[in-house]
Coordinates of C-alpha atoms in Angstrom, one line a residue:
X51 CA -43.1 -55.1 -62.0
X52 CA -46.4 -55.7 -60.3
X53 CA -44.5 -56.9 -57.1
X54 CA -42.3 -53.8 -57.3
X55 CA -45.3 -51.5 -57.5
X56 CA -47.0 -53.3 -54.5
X57 CA -43.7 -53.1 -52.5
X58 CA -43.3 -49.3 -53.3
X59 CA -46.8 -48.6 -52.3
X60 CA -46.5 -50.5 -49.1
X61 CA -43.2 -48.7 -48.2
X62 CA -44.8 -45.3 -48.9
X63 CA -47.8 -46.2 -46.7
X64 CA -45.5 -47.3 -43.9
X65 CA -43.4 -44.1 -44.1
X66 CA -46.6 -42.0 -44.2
X67 CA -47.8 -43.8 -41.0
X68 CA -44.5 -43.3 -39.2
X69 CA -44.5 -39.6 -40.2
X70 CA -48.0 -39.2 -38.8
X71 CA -47.1 -41.0 -35.6
X72 CA -44.0 -38.8 -35.2
X73 CA -46.2 -35.7 -35.8
X74 CA -48.6 -36.7 -33.0
X75 CA -45.9 -37.6 -30.5
X76 CA -43.9 -34.4 -31.2
X77 CA -47.0 -32.2 -30.8
X78 CA -46.4 -29.4 -28.4
X79 CA -48.6 -30.0 -25.3
X80 CA -50.8 -27.3 -23.9
X81 CA -52.7 -26.6 -20.7
X82 CA -55.9 -27.7 -22.6
X83 CA -54.4 -31.2 -23.0
X84 CA -54.2 -31.8 -19.2
X85 CA -56.5 -29.4 -17.4
X86 CA -59.2 -32.1 -17.4
X87 CA -57.0 -34.2 -15.2
X88 CA -58.1 -31.9 -12.3
X89 CA -61.0 -34.0 -11.4
X90 CA -63.8 -33.2 -8.9
X91 CA -64.2 -36.8 -7.9
X92 CA -60.6 -37.2 -6.9
X93 CA -60.6 -33.9 -5.0
X94 CA -63.6 -35.2 -3.1
X95 CA -62.0 -38.6 -2.4
X96 CA -58.9 -37.1 -1.0
X97 CA -60.6 -34.4 1.0
X98 CA -63.0 -36.8 2.6
X99 CA -60.0 -38.6 4.1
X100 CA -57.8 -35.6 5.0
X101 CA -60.7 -33.7 6.7
X102 CA -62.2 -36.7 8.4
X103 CA -62.5 -37.1 12.2
X104 CA -59.8 -39.7 12.0
X105 CA -57.2 -36.9 11.5
X106 CA -58.4 -35.1 14.7
X107 CA -58.2 -31.6 13.3
X108 CA -54.6 -32.0 12.1
X109 CA -53.1 -29.9 14.8
X110 CA -49.4 -29.1 14.3
X111 CA -47.1 -31.9 15.4
X112 CA -49.9 -34.1 16.7
X113 CA -50.8 -37.6 15.7
X114 CA -53.7 -36.6 13.5
X115 CA -51.6 -34.3 11.4
X116 CA -48.9 -37.0 11.1
X117 CA -51.6 -39.5 9.9
X118 CA -52.8 -37.0 7.3
X119 CA -49.2 -36.5 6.2
X120 CA -48.9 -40.3 5.7
X121 CA -52.0 -40.3 3.6
X122 CA -50.7 -37.4 1.4
X123 CA -47.3 -39.2 0.9
X124 CA -48.9 -42.5 0.0
X125 CA -51.0 -40.7 -2.6
X126 CA -47.9 -39.2 -4.2
X127 CA -46.3 -42.7 -4.2
X128 CA -49.3 -44.1 -6.0
X129 CA -48.8 -41.4 -8.7
X130 CA -45.2 -42.2 -9.1
X131 CA -44.1 -38.8 -7.7
X132 CA -41.1 -39.0 -5.4
X133 CA -39.4 -36.6 -3.0
X134 CA -36.9 -34.0 -4.4
X135 CA -33.3 -34.6 -5.3
X136 CA -31.1 -33.8 -2.3
X137 CA -33.7 -34.9 0.2
X138 CA -33.6 -38.2 2.1
X139 CA -37.4 -38.6 2.2
X140 CA -40.7 -36.8 1.9
X141 CA -40.3 -34.9 5.1
X142 CA -38.5 -31.7 6.0
X143 CA -38.4 -31.7 9.8
X144 CA -39.5 -28.4 11.5
X145 CA -38.2 -28.5 15.1
X146 CA -40.4 -27.5 18.0
X147 CA -37.9 -24.9 19.1
X148 CA -38.1 -23.1 15.8
X149 CA -41.9 -22.7 16.2
X150 CA -41.6 -21.3 19.7
X151 CA -43.5 -18.0 20.1
X152 CA -43.6 -16.0 23.3
X153 CA -46.1 -17.4 25.7
X154 CA -47.9 -19.5 23.1
X155 CA -48.3 -23.2 23.9
X156 CA -45.3 -25.3 23.0
X157 CA -45.7 -27.2 19.7
X158 CA -44.3 -30.7 19.0
X159 CA -41.8 -31.3 16.3
X160 CA -43.5 -31.3 13.0
X161 CA -42.8 -31.7 9.3
X162 CA -43.2 -30.0 5.9
X163 CA -44.0 -32.5 3.2
X164 CA -42.4 -32.1 -0.3
X165 CA -42.9 -33.9 -3.6
X166 CA -41.1 -33.1 -6.8
X167 CA -41.2 -33.3 -10.6
X168 CA -37.8 -32.5 -12.1
X169 CA -37.7 -30.1 -15.1
X170 CA -36.7 -31.4 -18.5
X171 CA -34.9 -28.4 -19.7
X172 CA -34.2 -26.0 -16.8
X173 CA -34.2 -28.3 -13.8
X174 CA -32.3 -25.9 -11.6
X175 CA -35.1 -23.4 -11.8
X176 CA -37.9 -24.3 -9.4
X177 CA -41.6 -23.3 -9.1
X178 CA -43.1 -23.9 -5.6
X179 CA -46.8 -24.7 -5.3
X180 CA -47.8 -24.6 -1.6
X181 CA -50.6 -25.2 0.8
X182 CA -50.7 -25.8 4.6
X183 CA -52.0 -29.2 5.7
X184 CA -52.3 -28.4 9.4
X185 CA -55.4 -27.1 11.2
X186 CA -56.3 -26.3 14.8
X187 CA -57.0 -29.7 16.2
X188 CA -59.6 -30.3 18.9
X189 CA -61.1 -27.9 21.4
X190 CA -63.5 -28.9 24.2
X191 CA -63.9 -32.3 22.8
X192 CA -64.9 -31.0 19.3
X193 CA -62.9 -31.8 16.2
X194 CA -62.1 -28.9 13.9
X195 CA -61.7 -30.7 10.6
X196 CA -60.8 -27.7 8.5
X197 CA -62.2 -29.0 5.2
X198 CA -61.8 -25.6 3.6
X199 CA -59.0 -24.4 5.8
X200 CA -56.9 -25.8 4.3
X201 CA -58.0 -29.2 3.3
X202 CA -59.2 -27.7 0.1
X203 CA -55.8 -26.2 -0.8
X204 CA -54.1 -29.4 0.3
X205 CA -56.0 -31.6 -2.1
X206 CA -55.8 -28.9 -4.8
X207 CA -52.0 -29.1 -4.8
X208 CA -52.1 -32.9 -4.9
X209 CA -54.5 -32.8 -7.9
X210 CA -52.2 -30.3 -9.7
X211 CA -49.3 -32.7 -9.1
X212 CA -51.3 -35.5 -10.6
X213 CA -52.0 -33.5 -13.8
X214 CA -48.3 -32.6 -14.2
X215 CA -47.3 -36.2 -13.7
X216 CA -49.7 -37.4 -16.4
X217 CA -48.1 -34.9 -18.7
X218 CA -44.7 -36.1 -17.8
X219 CA -45.7 -39.7 -18.5
X220 CA -46.9 -38.6 -21.9
X221 CA -43.5 -37.1 -22.6
X222 CA -44.5 -33.5 -21.8
X223 CA -43.0 -33.0 -18.4
X224 CA -42.5 -29.3 -17.3
X225 CA -39.4 -27.5 -18.5
X226 CA -38.7 -26.2 -15.0
X227 CA -38.8 -28.3 -11.8
X228 CA -41.9 -28.1 -9.6
X229 CA -41.8 -28.5 -5.8
X230 CA -45.2 -29.4 -4.3
X231 CA -44.9 -28.2 -0.7
X232 CA -47.3 -29.0 2.0
X233 CA -46.3 -26.8 5.0
X234 CA -47.0 -27.2 8.6
X235 CA -47.6 -24.8 11.4
X236 CA -49.5 -22.2 9.4
X237 CA -52.3 -21.8 11.9
X238 CA -49.8 -21.1 14.7
X239 CA -47.7 -18.5 12.8
X240 CA -46.7 -19.5 9.2
X241 CA -44.0 -21.6 10.8
X242 CA -43.5 -24.3 8.1
X243 CA -43.2 -21.9 5.1
X244 CA -40.9 -19.7 7.2
X245 CA -38.8 -22.7 8.0
X246 CA -38.6 -23.7 4.3
X247 CA -37.7 -20.2 3.1
X248 CA -35.0 -20.0 5.8
X249 CA -33.8 -23.5 5.0
X250 CA -34.6 -24.1 1.3
X251 CA -33.7 -27.3 -0.4
X252 CA -33.1 -25.4 -3.6
X253 CA -31.4 -22.0 -3.6
X254 CA -33.9 -19.2 -3.1
X255 CA -32.3 -17.4 -6.1
X256 CA -33.4 -20.4 -8.3
X257 CA -37.0 -20.3 -7.0
X258 CA -38.9 -18.6 -9.8
X259 CA -42.3 -18.1 -8.1
X260 CA -44.7 -19.4 -5.4
X261 CA -48.3 -20.3 -6.0
X262 CA -50.0 -20.6 -2.6
X263 CA -53.5 -22.1 -2.2
X264 CA -55.3 -21.5 1.1
X265 CA -59.1 -22.0 1.2
X266 CA -60.6 -22.5 -2.2
X267 CA -63.6 -24.8 -1.5
X268 CA -66.3 -22.4 -0.4
X269 CA -68.0 -19.1 -1.1
X270 CA -67.7 -16.3 1.4
X271 CA -70.2 -14.0 3.0
X272 CA -69.6 -11.3 0.4
X273 CA -70.7 -13.7 -2.5
X274 CA -73.8 -15.5 -1.2
X275 CA -75.2 -16.1 -4.7
X276 CA -72.1 -16.9 -6.7
X277 CA -69.1 -19.2 -6.3
X278 CA -67.6 -18.4 -9.7
X279 CA -64.8 -16.2 -8.3
X280 CA -61.5 -16.3 -6.5
X281 CA -59.6 -13.6 -4.6
X282 CA -56.2 -13.1 -6.0
X283 CA -53.6 -11.6 -3.6
X284 CA -50.0 -10.5 -4.2
X285 CA -49.7 -11.2 -7.9
X286 CA -48.6 -7.7 -8.7
X287 CA -46.4 -7.0 -5.7
X288 CA -43.1 -8.2 -7.2
X289 CA -43.7 -9.1 -10.8
X290 CA -46.0 -7.5 -13.4
X291 CA -45.7 -10.6 -15.5
X292 CA -47.1 -12.9 -12.8
X293 CA -50.2 -10.8 -12.6
X294 CA -50.6 -10.6 -16.4
X295 CA -50.0 -14.4 -16.8
X296 CA -52.7 -15.2 -14.3
X297 CA -55.2 -13.0 -15.9
X298 CA -54.4 -14.5 -19.3
X299 CA -54.6 -18.1 -18.1
X300 CA -57.9 -17.4 -16.4
X301 CA -59.4 -15.8 -19.5
X302 CA -58.3 -18.6 -21.8
X303 CA -59.0 -21.7 -19.7
X304 CA -61.3 -21.1 -16.7
X305 CA -63.2 -17.7 -16.7
X306 CA -63.5 -17.2 -12.9
X307 CA -64.2 -13.7 -11.7
X308 CA -60.8 -12.5 -10.3
X309 CA -61.4 -10.3 -7.3
X310 CA -58.6 -8.1 -6.0
X311 CA -60.4 -6.8 -2.9
X312 CA -57.9 -8.3 -0.5
X313 CA -54.9 -7.2 -2.6
X314 CA -55.7 -3.5 -1.8
X315 CA -52.8 -2.2 0.2
X316 CA -55.3 -0.4 2.5
X317 CA -57.6 -3.3 3.0
X318 CA -58.1 -3.7 6.8
X319 CA -57.8 -7.5 6.8
X320 CA -54.2 -7.3 5.5
X321 CA -54.5 -10.9 4.2
X322 CA -51.4 -10.5 2.1
X323 CA -49.4 -11.0 5.3
X324 CA -51.4 -13.9 6.7
X325 CA -50.7 -17.0 4.6
X326 CA -47.6 -18.9 3.5
X327 CA -46.8 -17.1 0.3
X328 CA -45.6 -14.1 2.4
X329 CA -42.6 -16.0 3.6
X330 CA -41.5 -16.4 -0.1
X331 CA -42.4 -12.8 -1.0
X332 CA -40.2 -11.6 1.9
X333 CA -37.3 -13.3 0.1
X334 CA -38.0 -11.5 -3.2
X335 CA -39.9 -14.4 -4.8
X336 CA -42.9 -13.4 -6.8
X337 CA -45.9 -15.0 -5.1
X338 CA -49.6 -15.3 -5.8
X339 CA -52.3 -16.4 -3.2
X340 CA -55.6 -17.9 -4.2
X341 CA -58.3 -17.5 -1.5
X342 CA -62.1 -17.9 -1.3
X343 CA -62.6 -15.5 1.5
X344 CA -64.1 -15.8 5.0
X345 CA -67.3 -17.7 5.7
X346 CA -69.3 -18.4 8.9
X347 CA -67.5 -21.8 9.4
X348 CA -64.0 -20.3 9.4
X349 CA -62.1 -21.8 12.4
X350 CA -65.2 -23.5 13.7
X351 CA -65.9 -27.2 14.0
X352 CA -68.6 -26.8 11.3
X353 CA -65.9 -26.4 8.5
X354 CA -66.8 -29.9 7.2
X355 CA -66.5 -31.7 3.8
X356 CA -70.3 -31.7 3.2
X357 CA -70.2 -27.9 2.9
X358 CA -67.4 -27.9 0.3
X359 CA -68.6 -26.7 -3.2
X360 CA -66.6 -29.1 -5.3
X361 CA -67.4 -27.4 -8.6
X362 CA -65.8 -24.2 -7.3
X363 CA -62.9 -26.1 -5.8
X364 CA -62.2 -27.9 -9.1
X365 CA -62.4 -24.7 -11.2
X366 CA -60.1 -22.8 -8.8
X367 CA -57.6 -25.7 -8.8
X368 CA -57.7 -25.6 -12.6
X369 CA -56.7 -21.9 -12.6
X370 CA -53.7 -22.7 -10.4
X371 CA -52.7 -25.5 -12.7
X372 CA -53.0 -23.3 -15.8
X373 CA -50.9 -20.6 -14.2
X374 CA -48.3 -23.2 -13.0
X375 CA -48.1 -24.7 -16.5
X376 CA -47.3 -21.3 -18.0
X377 CA -44.7 -20.5 -15.3
X378 CA -43.0 -23.9 -15.6
X379 CA -42.9 -24.0 -19.4
X380 CA -42.4 -20.5 -20.7
X381 CA -39.0 -19.7 -22.3
X382 CA -37.9 -17.1 -19.7
X383 CA -38.6 -17.1 -16.0
X384 CA -40.8 -14.2 -15.0
X385 CA -39.2 -10.9 -14.2
X386 CA -39.0 -9.4 -10.7
X387 CA -39.6 -5.7 -11.6
X388 CA -41.4 -4.4 -8.5
X389 CA -40.4 -3.6 -4.9
X390 CA -43.0 -5.9 -3.2
X391 CA -44.9 -3.1 -1.5

């Protein structure tokens, strides 16, 4: 009898342990579980390389940009993130002829870079997270490193991908697929994003939204005493839900001051039309653009890594991750209920 009691107690303890383990492993993951994987140290490590003199200003189609592209791809490989299904590698070639513009200097053939995490439940639906990795190269012997423009967005996308991959390894991969898209030719006319939107790897109708990140590492001249803000552009043009979800994600996880100055239809800068999200919006895809505004080093050789405010960069990348998590994991894709104007 004593042995039977001991056996029964042991079996009950084992079953209780298994139940507890199953409860932990089946716990629904949340943004809060993975947002800490957006790490300031890693953003700095990657940006120090991508915006270094070695990359010669990353001008479209030139050797420095291609070297930066190789670095980006190798980082994705280290994370275990591959190129998308249907592609034969990490590159989408963008031909020189496609980027031809009037009397502008001829550009070399270049490449968009894409990395991909497949969705677990709705893999045919795709969220695109984009940033341009080109800059303006060298002028009069000076290197324009473009640490903020758009080295900051480039490393932000890479860090967001790292956080999603950690979730996937833990068994909490996104329900929808995510395409991490580093586009070329932005500085010369939004060429890379235009090429992708004209030649999408996945049907445009299956692309649920675009999160575009272009300059998130500095404060602008309108905010000299505060970097706890981000300009939000385009979120309400095509989808009321995209706008609301971003505000909710910010309030719950990040608490940046969301500034809609440049989203004003009458703003003279008309920035809505000046970065890569616009080529998605033109196709009817809800798009949101995160931007820190213009500072004195914009398009100058003084846009260097030592001027990046990594606390702000980290916080802004966290907001983009929190929004991406919601878009990728919610039950229904966001609605398109506005005309884009």
